[in-house]
């Protein structure tokens, strides 16, 4: 499924405290772009260490990469920079914003023209060596906790340098954001595949579990169903069970409409010309209530087909 055809450009925000490893995460994401044209927006291009083997050319505040992606610094404002990207001659297929270490990433995610940009998740880097003492700092601690609470996915960095392998950091994250998955940065890049939509539409009904770990299922509507009914069923799922979901269904007018779930957000948008697959890819925590959630979706089909 092409999530951009005829729709808005998905935007991911990568946040986290100063020195938490955000730029390393950006480089890893770019390294696994797999042909997707990504625009990375950063605070100051001079401070971002883009991997040398990715760089093709530099021009002022913009760096073109060999894989077709581009990095650019924030100009007059983030809103203006985003506008220029989406209205350019060759707009990106995805936007990644590296937020400042002292920013609230969910506020950053609120930027952009909603007619052209779709918020697609907040990833926060958590420094396994620094997060617990930093969180107890009377000055900066509240902001660190606020960043964690805003995340859809937490990525624990520098766990290999911590004596406990990052266990304390993950436990602290669970105490601040119990429903938010905390994954290890070095665990095979599974968080990247989740963000880039790397789960094939014909994925197995269950598993295999990725390194995150997560479990994957595919729901196929047994009868025609409208996207609004699918979105309503997703909204009724237990909090924290599903991490991500996406599929293309019919809208109220019968035209193609995409349904996205990212963290706690559910979004429905028109996708003119996209194939109505009637299939929903679901990503959940290990042991998630697969049967119960699939039953919710099946009930949405029955209720949609029942005459009012």
PDB file of N, CA and C in Angstrom, residues 213-294:
ATOM      1  N   UNK A 213       9.999  -6.579  21.286  1.00  0.00           N
ATOM      2  CA  UNK A 213       9.277  -7.459  20.359  1.00  0.00           C
ATOM      3  C   UNK A 213       7.839  -7.006  20.172  1.00  0.00           C
ATOM      4  N   UNK A 214       7.281  -7.334  19.006  1.00  0.00           N
ATOM      5  CA  UNK A 214       5.870  -7.075  18.750  1.00  0.00           C
ATOM      6  C   UNK A 214       5.289  -8.296  18.049  1.00  0.00           C
ATOM      7  N   UNK A 215       3.976  -8.347  17.948  1.00  0.00           N
ATOM      8  CA  UNK A 215       3.316  -9.399  17.194  1.00  0.00           C
ATOM      9  C   UNK A 215       2.434  -8.757  16.132  1.00  0.00           C
ATOM     10  N   UNK A 216       2.394  -9.387  14.982  1.00  0.00           N
ATOM     11  CA  UNK A 216       1.719  -8.823  13.814  1.00  0.00           C
ATOM     12  C   UNK A 216       0.547  -9.704  13.411  1.00  0.00           C
ATOM     13  N   UNK A 217      -0.542  -9.088  13.040  1.00  0.00           N
ATOM     14  CA  UNK A 217      -1.691  -9.818  12.508  1.00  0.00           C
ATOM     15  C   UNK A 217      -2.267  -9.027  11.340  1.00  0.00           C
ATOM     16  N   UNK A 218      -2.959  -9.719  10.467  1.00  0.00           N
ATOM     17  CA  UNK A 218      -3.636  -9.081   9.336  1.00  0.00           C
ATOM     18  C   UNK A 218      -5.113  -9.444   9.402  1.00  0.00           C
ATOM     19  N   UNK A 219      -5.964  -8.412   9.438  1.00  0.00           N
ATOM     20  CA  UNK A 219      -7.412  -8.625   9.436  1.00  0.00           C
ATOM     21  C   UNK A 219      -7.934  -8.336   8.044  1.00  0.00           C
ATOM     22  N   UNK A 220      -8.683  -9.276   7.483  1.00  0.00           N
ATOM     23  CA  UNK A 220      -9.302  -9.083   6.170  1.00  0.00           C
ATOM     24  C   UNK A 220     -10.803  -9.029   6.367  1.00  0.00           C
ATOM     25  N   UNK A 221     -11.397  -7.935   5.947  1.00  0.00           N
ATOM     26  CA  UNK A 221     -12.833  -7.763   6.128  1.00  0.00           C
ATOM     27  C   UNK A 221     -13.587  -8.837   5.343  1.00  0.00           C
ATOM     28  N   UNK A 222     -14.469  -9.574   5.996  1.00  0.00           N
ATOM     29  CA  UNK A 222     -15.222 -10.621   5.290  1.00  0.00           C
ATOM     30  C   UNK A 222     -16.301 -10.061   4.376  1.00  0.00           C
ATOM     31  N   UNK A 223     -16.568  -8.771   4.486  1.00  0.00           N
ATOM     32  CA  UNK A 223     -17.565  -8.114   3.642  1.00  0.00           C
ATOM     33  C   UNK A 223     -17.165  -6.643   3.524  1.00  0.00           C
ATOM     34  N   UNK A 224     -17.741  -5.925   2.565  1.00  0.00           N
ATOM     35  CA  UNK A 224     -17.396  -4.507   2.440  1.00  0.00           C
ATOM     36  C   UNK A 224     -17.641  -3.750   3.737  1.00  0.00           C
ATOM     37  N   UNK A 225     -16.719  -2.876   4.075  1.00  0.00           N
ATOM     38  CA  UNK A 225     -16.829  -2.090   5.301  1.00  0.00           C
ATOM     39  C   UNK A 225     -16.290  -0.696   5.031  1.00  0.00           C
ATOM     40  N   UNK A 226     -16.859   0.280   5.667  1.00  0.00           N
ATOM     41  CA  UNK A 226     -16.423   1.660   5.489  1.00  0.00           C
ATOM     42  C   UNK A 226     -15.278   1.983   6.442  1.00  0.00           C
ATOM     43  N   UNK A 227     -14.419   2.884   6.009  1.00  0.00           N
ATOM     44  CA  UNK A 227     -13.262   3.263   6.805  1.00  0.00           C
ATOM     45  C   UNK A 227     -13.667   3.847   8.151  1.00  0.00           C
ATOM     46  N   UNK A 228     -14.763   4.598   8.192  1.00  0.00           N
ATOM     47  CA  UNK A 228     -15.188   5.210   9.451  1.00  0.00           C
ATOM     48  C   UNK A 228     -15.556   4.151  10.484  1.00  0.00           C
ATOM     49  N   UNK A 229     -16.106   3.008  10.013  1.00  0.00           N
ATOM     50  CA  UNK A 229     -16.450   1.942  10.938  1.00  0.00           C
ATOM     51  C   UNK A 229     -15.201   1.219  11.447  1.00  0.00           C
ATOM     52  N   UNK A 230     -14.196   1.096  10.581  1.00  0.00           N
ATOM     53  CA  UNK A 230     -12.929   0.508  11.018  1.00  0.00           C
ATOM     54  C   UNK A 230     -12.267   1.405  12.057  1.00  0.00           C
ATOM     55  N   UNK A 231     -12.267   2.712  11.789  1.00  0.00           N
ATOM     56  CA  UNK A 231     -11.669   3.656  12.738  1.00  0.00           C
ATOM     57  C   UNK A 231     -12.393   3.620  14.071  1.00  0.00           C
ATOM     58  N   UNK A 232     -13.712   3.489  14.026  1.00  0.00           N
ATOM     59  CA  UNK A 232     -14.491   3.439  15.266  1.00  0.00           C
ATOM     60  C   UNK A 232     -14.157   2.172  16.061  1.00  0.00           C
ATOM     61  N   UNK A 233     -13.962   1.069  15.363  1.00  0.00           N
ATOM     62  CA  UNK A 233     -13.596  -0.172  16.045  1.00  0.00           C
ATOM     63  C   UNK A 233     -12.208  -0.049  16.668  1.00  0.00           C
ATOM     64  N   UNK A 234     -11.266   0.565  15.955  1.00  0.00           N
ATOM     65  CA  UNK A 234      -9.925   0.759  16.502  1.00  0.00           C
ATOM     66  C   UNK A 234      -9.962   1.638  17.750  1.00  0.00           C
ATOM     67  N   UNK A 235     -10.834   2.633  17.752  1.00  0.00           N
ATOM     68  CA  UNK A 235     -10.940   3.524  18.906  1.00  0.00           C
ATOM     69  C   UNK A 235     -11.448   2.784  20.140  1.00  0.00           C
ATOM     70  N   UNK A 236     -12.133   1.663  19.932  1.00  0.00           N
ATOM     71  CA  UNK A 236     -12.674   0.887  21.045  1.00  0.00           C
ATOM     72  C   UNK A 236     -11.702  -0.154  21.579  1.00  0.00           C
ATOM     73  N   UNK A 237     -10.512  -0.276  20.963  1.00  0.00           N
ATOM     74  CA  UNK A 237      -9.552  -1.279  21.433  1.00  0.00           C
ATOM     75  C   UNK A 237      -8.960  -0.847  22.773  1.00  0.00           C
ATOM     76  N   UNK A 238      -8.549  -1.802  23.622  1.00  0.00           N
ATOM     77  CA  UNK A 238      -7.980  -1.457  24.934  1.00  0.00           C
ATOM     78  C   UNK A 238      -6.732  -0.588  24.781  1.00  0.00           C
ATOM     79  N   UNK A 239      -6.569   0.435  25.601  1.00  0.00           N
ATOM     80  CA  UNK A 239      -5.397   1.319  25.524  1.00  0.00           C
ATOM     81  C   UNK A 239      -4.093   0.533  25.639  1.00  0.00           C
ATOM     82  N   UNK A 240      -3.150   0.836  24.753  1.00  0.00           N
ATOM     83  CA  UNK A 240      -1.830   0.230  24.825  1.00  0.00           C
ATOM     84  C   UNK A 240      -1.696  -1.102  24.130  1.00  0.00           C
ATOM     85  N   UNK A 241      -2.807  -1.721  23.703  1.00  0.00           N
ATOM     86  CA  UNK A 241      -2.721  -3.029  23.054  1.00  0.00           C
ATOM     87  C   UNK A 241      -2.090  -2.926  21.668  1.00  0.00           C
ATOM     88  N   UNK A 242      -2.608  -1.991  20.857  1.00  0.00           N
ATOM     89  CA  UNK A 242      -2.111  -1.824  19.498  1.00  0.00           C
ATOM     90  C   UNK A 242      -1.086  -0.698  19.445  1.00  0.00           C
ATOM     91  N   UNK A 243       0.000  -0.929  18.706  1.00  0.00           N
ATOM     92  CA  UNK A 243       1.010   0.095  18.508  1.00  0.00           C
ATOM     93  C   UNK A 243       0.819   0.800  17.172  1.00  0.00           C
ATOM     94  N   UNK A 244       0.327   0.035  16.187  1.00  0.00           N
ATOM     95  CA  UNK A 244       0.193   0.600  14.851  1.00  0.00           C
ATOM     96  C   UNK A 244      -0.803  -0.229  14.051  1.00  0.00           C
ATOM     97  N   UNK A 245      -1.497   0.434  13.138  1.00  0.00           N
ATOM     98  CA  UNK A 245      -2.412  -0.257  12.231  1.00  0.00           C
ATOM     99  C   UNK A 245      -2.584   0.596  10.987  1.00  0.00           C
ATOM    100  N   UNK A 246      -2.796  -0.066   9.842  1.00  0.00           N
ATOM    101  CA  UNK A 246      -3.060   0.704   8.622  1.00  0.00           C
ATOM    102  C   UNK A 246      -3.755  -0.183   7.607  1.00  0.00           C
ATOM    103  N   UNK A 247      -4.602   0.438   6.793  1.00  0.00           N
ATOM    104  CA  UNK A 247      -5.311  -0.280   5.752  1.00  0.00           C
ATOM    105  C   UNK A 247      -6.076   0.691   4.876  1.00  0.00           C
ATOM    106  N   UNK A 248      -6.568   0.227   3.744  1.00  0.00           N
ATOM    107  CA  UNK A 248      -7.325   1.063   2.805  1.00  0.00           C
ATOM    108  C   UNK A 248      -8.709   0.453   2.619  1.00  0.00           C
ATOM    109  N   UNK A 249      -9.736   1.261   2.872  1.00  0.00           N
ATOM    110  CA  UNK A 249     -11.127   0.814   2.801  1.00  0.00           C
ATOM    111  C   UNK A 249     -11.939   1.841   2.010  1.00  0.00           C
ATOM    112  N   UNK A 250     -13.238   1.601   1.918  1.00  0.00           N
ATOM    113  CA  UNK A 250     -14.117   2.534   1.214  1.00  0.00           C
ATOM    114  C   UNK A 250     -14.540   3.653   2.154  1.00  0.00           C
ATOM    115  N   UNK A 251     -14.618   4.858   1.623  1.00  0.00           N
ATOM    116  CA  UNK A 251     -15.140   5.975   2.383  1.00  0.00           C
ATOM    117  C   UNK A 251     -16.650   6.046   2.244  1.00  0.00           C
ATOM    118  N   UNK A 252     -17.289   7.033   2.880  1.00  0.00           N
ATOM    119  CA  UNK A 252     -18.744   7.166   2.786  1.00  0.00           C
ATOM    120  C   UNK A 252     -19.245   7.279   1.353  1.00  0.00           C
ATOM    121  N   UNK A 253     -18.399   7.819   0.455  1.00  0.00           N
ATOM    122  CA  UNK A 253     -18.802   7.979  -0.938  1.00  0.00           C
ATOM    123  C   UNK A 253     -18.344   6.814  -1.808  1.00  0.00           C
ATOM    124  N   UNK A 254     -17.778   5.782  -1.166  1.00  0.00           N
ATOM    125  CA  UNK A 254     -17.323   4.623  -1.917  1.00  0.00           C
ATOM    126  C   UNK A 254     -15.915   4.732  -2.449  1.00  0.00           C
ATOM    127  N   UNK A 255     -15.281   5.883  -2.282  1.00  0.00           N
ATOM    128  CA  UNK A 255     -13.920   6.078  -2.766  1.00  0.00           C
ATOM    129  C   UNK A 255     -12.902   5.558  -1.752  1.00  0.00           C
ATOM    130  N   UNK A 256     -11.660   5.357  -2.197  1.00  0.00           N
ATOM    131  CA  UNK A 256     -10.599   4.810  -1.356  1.00  0.00           C
ATOM    132  C   UNK A 256     -10.279   5.758  -0.199  1.00  0.00           C
ATOM    133  N   UNK A 257     -10.189   5.179   0.993  1.00  0.00           N
ATOM    134  CA  UNK A 257      -9.860   5.942   2.188  1.00  0.00           C
ATOM    135  C   UNK A 257      -8.911   5.123   3.054  1.00  0.00           C
ATOM    136  N   UNK A 258      -7.833   5.751   3.539  1.00  0.00           N
ATOM    137  CA  UNK A 258      -6.848   5.064   4.377  1.00  0.00           C
ATOM    138  C   UNK A 258      -7.148   5.300   5.849  1.00  0.00           C
ATOM    139  N   UNK A 259      -6.959   4.254   6.626  1.00  0.00           N
ATOM    140  CA  UNK A 259      -7.103   4.333   8.082  1.00  0.00           C
ATOM    141  C   UNK A 259      -5.739   4.053   8.694  1.00  0.00           C
ATOM    142  N   UNK A 260      -5.292   4.947   9.579  1.00  0.00           N
ATOM    143  CA  UNK A 260      -3.998   4.802  10.238  1.00  0.00           C
ATOM    144  C   UNK A 260      -4.184   4.874  11.752  1.00  0.00           C
ATOM    145  N   UNK A 261      -3.506   4.019  12.462  1.00  0.00           N
ATOM    146  CA  UNK A 261      -3.380   4.150  13.913  1.00  0.00           C
ATOM    147  C   UNK A 261      -1.894   4.191  14.221  1.00  0.00           C
ATOM    148  N   UNK A 262      -1.462   5.241  14.928  1.00  0.00           N
ATOM    149  CA  UNK A 262      -0.064   5.365  15.358  1.00  0.00           C
ATOM    150  C   UNK A 262      -0.076   5.771  16.816  1.00  0.00           C
ATOM    151  N   UNK A 263       0.343   4.860  17.678  1.00  0.00           N
ATOM    152  CA  UNK A 263       0.282   5.152  19.105  1.00  0.00           C
ATOM    153  C   UNK A 263      -1.152   5.333  19.546  1.00  0.00           C
ATOM    154  N   UNK A 264      -1.491   6.518  20.008  1.00  0.00           N
ATOM    155  CA  UNK A 264      -2.845   6.790  20.494  1.00  0.00           C
ATOM    156  C   UNK A 264      -3.682   7.560  19.475  1.00  0.00           C
ATOM    157  N   UNK A 265      -3.142   7.802  18.275  1.00  0.00           N
ATOM    158  CA  UNK A 265      -3.841   8.604  17.283  1.00  0.00           C
ATOM    159  C   UNK A 265      -4.441   7.731  16.187  1.00  0.00           C
ATOM    160  N   UNK A 266      -5.642   8.080  15.768  1.00  0.00           N
ATOM    161  CA  UNK A 266      -6.302   7.406  14.649  1.00  0.00           C
ATOM    162  C   UNK A 266      -6.635   8.460  13.609  1.00  0.00           C
ATOM    163  N   UNK A 267      -6.287   8.178  12.368  1.00  0.00           N
ATOM    164  CA  UNK A 267      -6.459   9.162  11.305  1.00  0.00           C
ATOM    165  C   UNK A 267      -7.112   8.493  10.102  1.00  0.00           C
ATOM    166  N   UNK A 268      -8.061   9.188   9.484  1.00  0.00           N
ATOM    167  CA  UNK A 268      -8.724   8.709   8.269  1.00  0.00           C
ATOM    168  C   UNK A 268      -8.561   9.769   7.196  1.00  0.00           C
ATOM    169  N   UNK A 269      -8.113   9.354   6.009  1.00  0.00           N
ATOM    170  CA  UNK A 269      -7.922  10.337   4.934  1.00  0.00           C
ATOM    171  C   UNK A 269      -8.251   9.741   3.577  1.00  0.00           C
ATOM    172  N   UNK A 270      -8.717  10.581   2.669  1.00  0.00           N
ATOM    173  CA  UNK A 270      -9.064  10.147   1.316  1.00  0.00           C
ATOM    174  C   UNK A 270      -7.807   9.743   0.561  1.00  0.00           C
ATOM    175  N   UNK A 271      -7.887   8.654  -0.221  1.00  0.00           N
ATOM    176  CA  UNK A 271      -6.776   8.183  -1.040  1.00  0.00           C
ATOM    177  C   UNK A 271      -7.258   7.912  -2.451  1.00  0.00           C
ATOM    178  N   UNK A 272      -7.530   8.952  -3.230  1.00  0.00           N
ATOM    179  CA  UNK A 272      -8.059   8.755  -4.580  1.00  0.00           C
ATOM    180  C   UNK A 272      -7.176   7.827  -5.407  1.00  0.00           C
ATOM    181  N   UNK A 273      -7.785   6.846  -6.020  1.00  0.00           N
ATOM    182  CA  UNK A 273      -7.063   5.939  -6.902  1.00  0.00           C
ATOM    183  C   UNK A 273      -6.406   4.758  -6.218  1.00  0.00           C
ATOM    184  N   UNK A 274      -6.313   4.760  -4.892  1.00  0.00           N
ATOM    185  CA  UNK A 274      -5.681   3.638  -4.197  1.00  0.00           C
ATOM    186  C   UNK A 274      -6.603   2.426  -4.197  1.00  0.00           C
ATOM    187  N   UNK A 275      -6.012   1.243  -4.228  1.00  0.00           N
ATOM    188  CA  UNK A 275      -6.810   0.019  -4.224  1.00  0.00           C
ATOM    189  C   UNK A 275      -7.461  -0.187  -2.863  1.00  0.00           C
ATOM    190  N   UNK A 276      -8.755  -0.472  -2.861  1.00  0.00           N
ATOM    191  CA  UNK A 276      -9.463  -0.783  -1.623  1.00  0.00           C
ATOM    192  C   UNK A 276      -9.203  -2.252  -1.304  1.00  0.00           C
ATOM    193  N   UNK A 277      -8.269  -2.496  -0.409  1.00  0.00           N
ATOM    194  CA  UNK A 277      -7.845  -3.870  -0.130  1.00  0.00           C
ATOM    195  C   UNK A 277      -8.755  -4.562   0.879  1.00  0.00           C
ATOM    196  N   UNK A 278      -9.413  -3.789   1.751  1.00  0.00           N
ATOM    197  CA  UNK A 278     -10.200  -4.398   2.808  1.00  0.00           C
ATOM    198  C   UNK A 278      -9.346  -5.155   3.803  1.00  0.00           C
ATOM    199  N   UNK A 279      -8.065  -4.831   3.869  1.00  0.00           N
ATOM    200  CA  UNK A 279      -7.118  -5.535   4.725  1.00  0.00           C
ATOM    201  C   UNK A 279      -6.470  -4.537   5.679  1.00  0.00           C
ATOM    202  N   UNK A 280      -6.355  -4.919   6.939  1.00  0.00           N
ATOM    203  CA  UNK A 280      -5.765  -4.053   7.965  1.00  0.00           C
ATOM    204  C   UNK A 280      -4.591  -4.771   8.614  1.00  0.00           C
ATOM    205  N   UNK A 281      -3.407  -4.165   8.530  1.00  0.00           N
ATOM    206  CA  UNK A 281      -2.222  -4.708   9.194  1.00  0.00           C
ATOM    207  C   UNK A 281      -2.186  -4.164  10.618  1.00  0.00           C
ATOM    208  N   UNK A 282      -2.071  -5.058  11.597  1.00  0.00           N
ATOM    209  CA  UNK A 282      -2.114  -4.697  13.009  1.00  0.00           C
ATOM    210  C   UNK A 282      -0.797  -5.075  13.676  1.00  0.00           C
ATOM    211  N   UNK A 283      -0.245  -4.153  14.450  1.00  0.00           N
ATOM    212  CA  UNK A 283       0.983  -4.400  15.201  1.00  0.00           C
ATOM    213  C   UNK A 283       0.681  -4.176  16.671  1.00  0.00           C
ATOM    214  N   UNK A 284       0.891  -5.203  17.487  1.00  0.00           N
ATOM    215  CA  UNK A 284       0.564  -5.088  18.905  1.00  0.00           C
ATOM    216  C   UNK A 284       1.663  -5.598  19.808  1.00  0.00           C
ATOM    217  N   UNK A 285       1.471  -5.387  21.095  1.00  0.00           N
ATOM    218  CA  UNK A 285       2.408  -5.903  22.092  1.00  0.00           C
ATOM    219  C   UNK A 285       2.349  -7.432  22.115  1.00  0.00           C
ATOM    220  N   UNK A 286       3.428  -8.084  22.550  1.00  0.00           N
ATOM    221  CA  UNK A 286       3.359  -9.535  22.714  1.00  0.00           C
ATOM    222  C   UNK A 286       2.206  -9.916  23.644  1.00  0.00           C
ATOM    223  N   UNK A 287       1.417 -10.888  23.218  1.00  0.00           N
ATOM    224  CA  UNK A 287       0.301 -11.323  24.027  1.00  0.00           C
ATOM    225  C   UNK A 287      -0.930 -10.443  23.914  1.00  0.00           C
ATOM    226  N   UNK A 288      -0.945  -9.515  22.932  1.00  0.00           N
ATOM    227  CA  UNK A 288      -2.108  -8.644  22.808  1.00  0.00           C
ATOM    228  C   UNK A 288      -3.362  -9.466  22.489  1.00  0.00           C
ATOM    229  N   UNK A 289      -4.498  -8.902  22.835  1.00  0.00           N
ATOM    230  CA  UNK A 289      -5.777  -9.605  22.700  1.00  0.00           C
ATOM    231  C   UNK A 289      -6.184  -9.651  21.233  1.00  0.00           C
ATOM    232  N   UNK A 290      -5.487 -10.506  20.490  1.00  0.00           N
ATOM    233  CA  UNK A 290      -5.741 -10.595  19.053  1.00  0.00           C
ATOM    234  C   UNK A 290      -7.185 -10.979  18.770  1.00  0.00           C
ATOM    235  N   UNK A 291      -7.672 -12.016  19.473  1.00  0.00           N
ATOM    236  CA  UNK A 291      -9.033 -12.491  19.214  1.00  0.00           C
ATOM    237  C   UNK A 291     -10.063 -11.415  19.519  1.00  0.00           C
ATOM    238  N   UNK A 292      -9.891 -10.709  20.633  1.00  0.00           N
ATOM    239  CA  UNK A 292     -10.849  -9.681  21.004  1.00  0.00           C
ATOM    240  C   UNK A 292     -10.871  -8.522  20.029  1.00  0.00           C
ATOM    241  N   UNK A 293      -9.690  -8.098  19.565  1.00  0.00           N
ATOM    242  CA  UNK A 293      -9.629  -6.963  18.640  1.00  0.00           C
ATOM    243  C   UNK A 293     -10.156  -7.358  17.263  1.00  0.00           C
ATOM    244  N   UNK A 294      -9.827  -8.564  16.813  1.00  0.00           N
ATOM    245  CA  UNK A 294     -10.374  -9.008  15.536  1.00  0.00           C
ATOM    246  C   UNK A 294     -11.890  -9.125  15.609  1.00  0.00           C
TER     247      UNK A 294
END
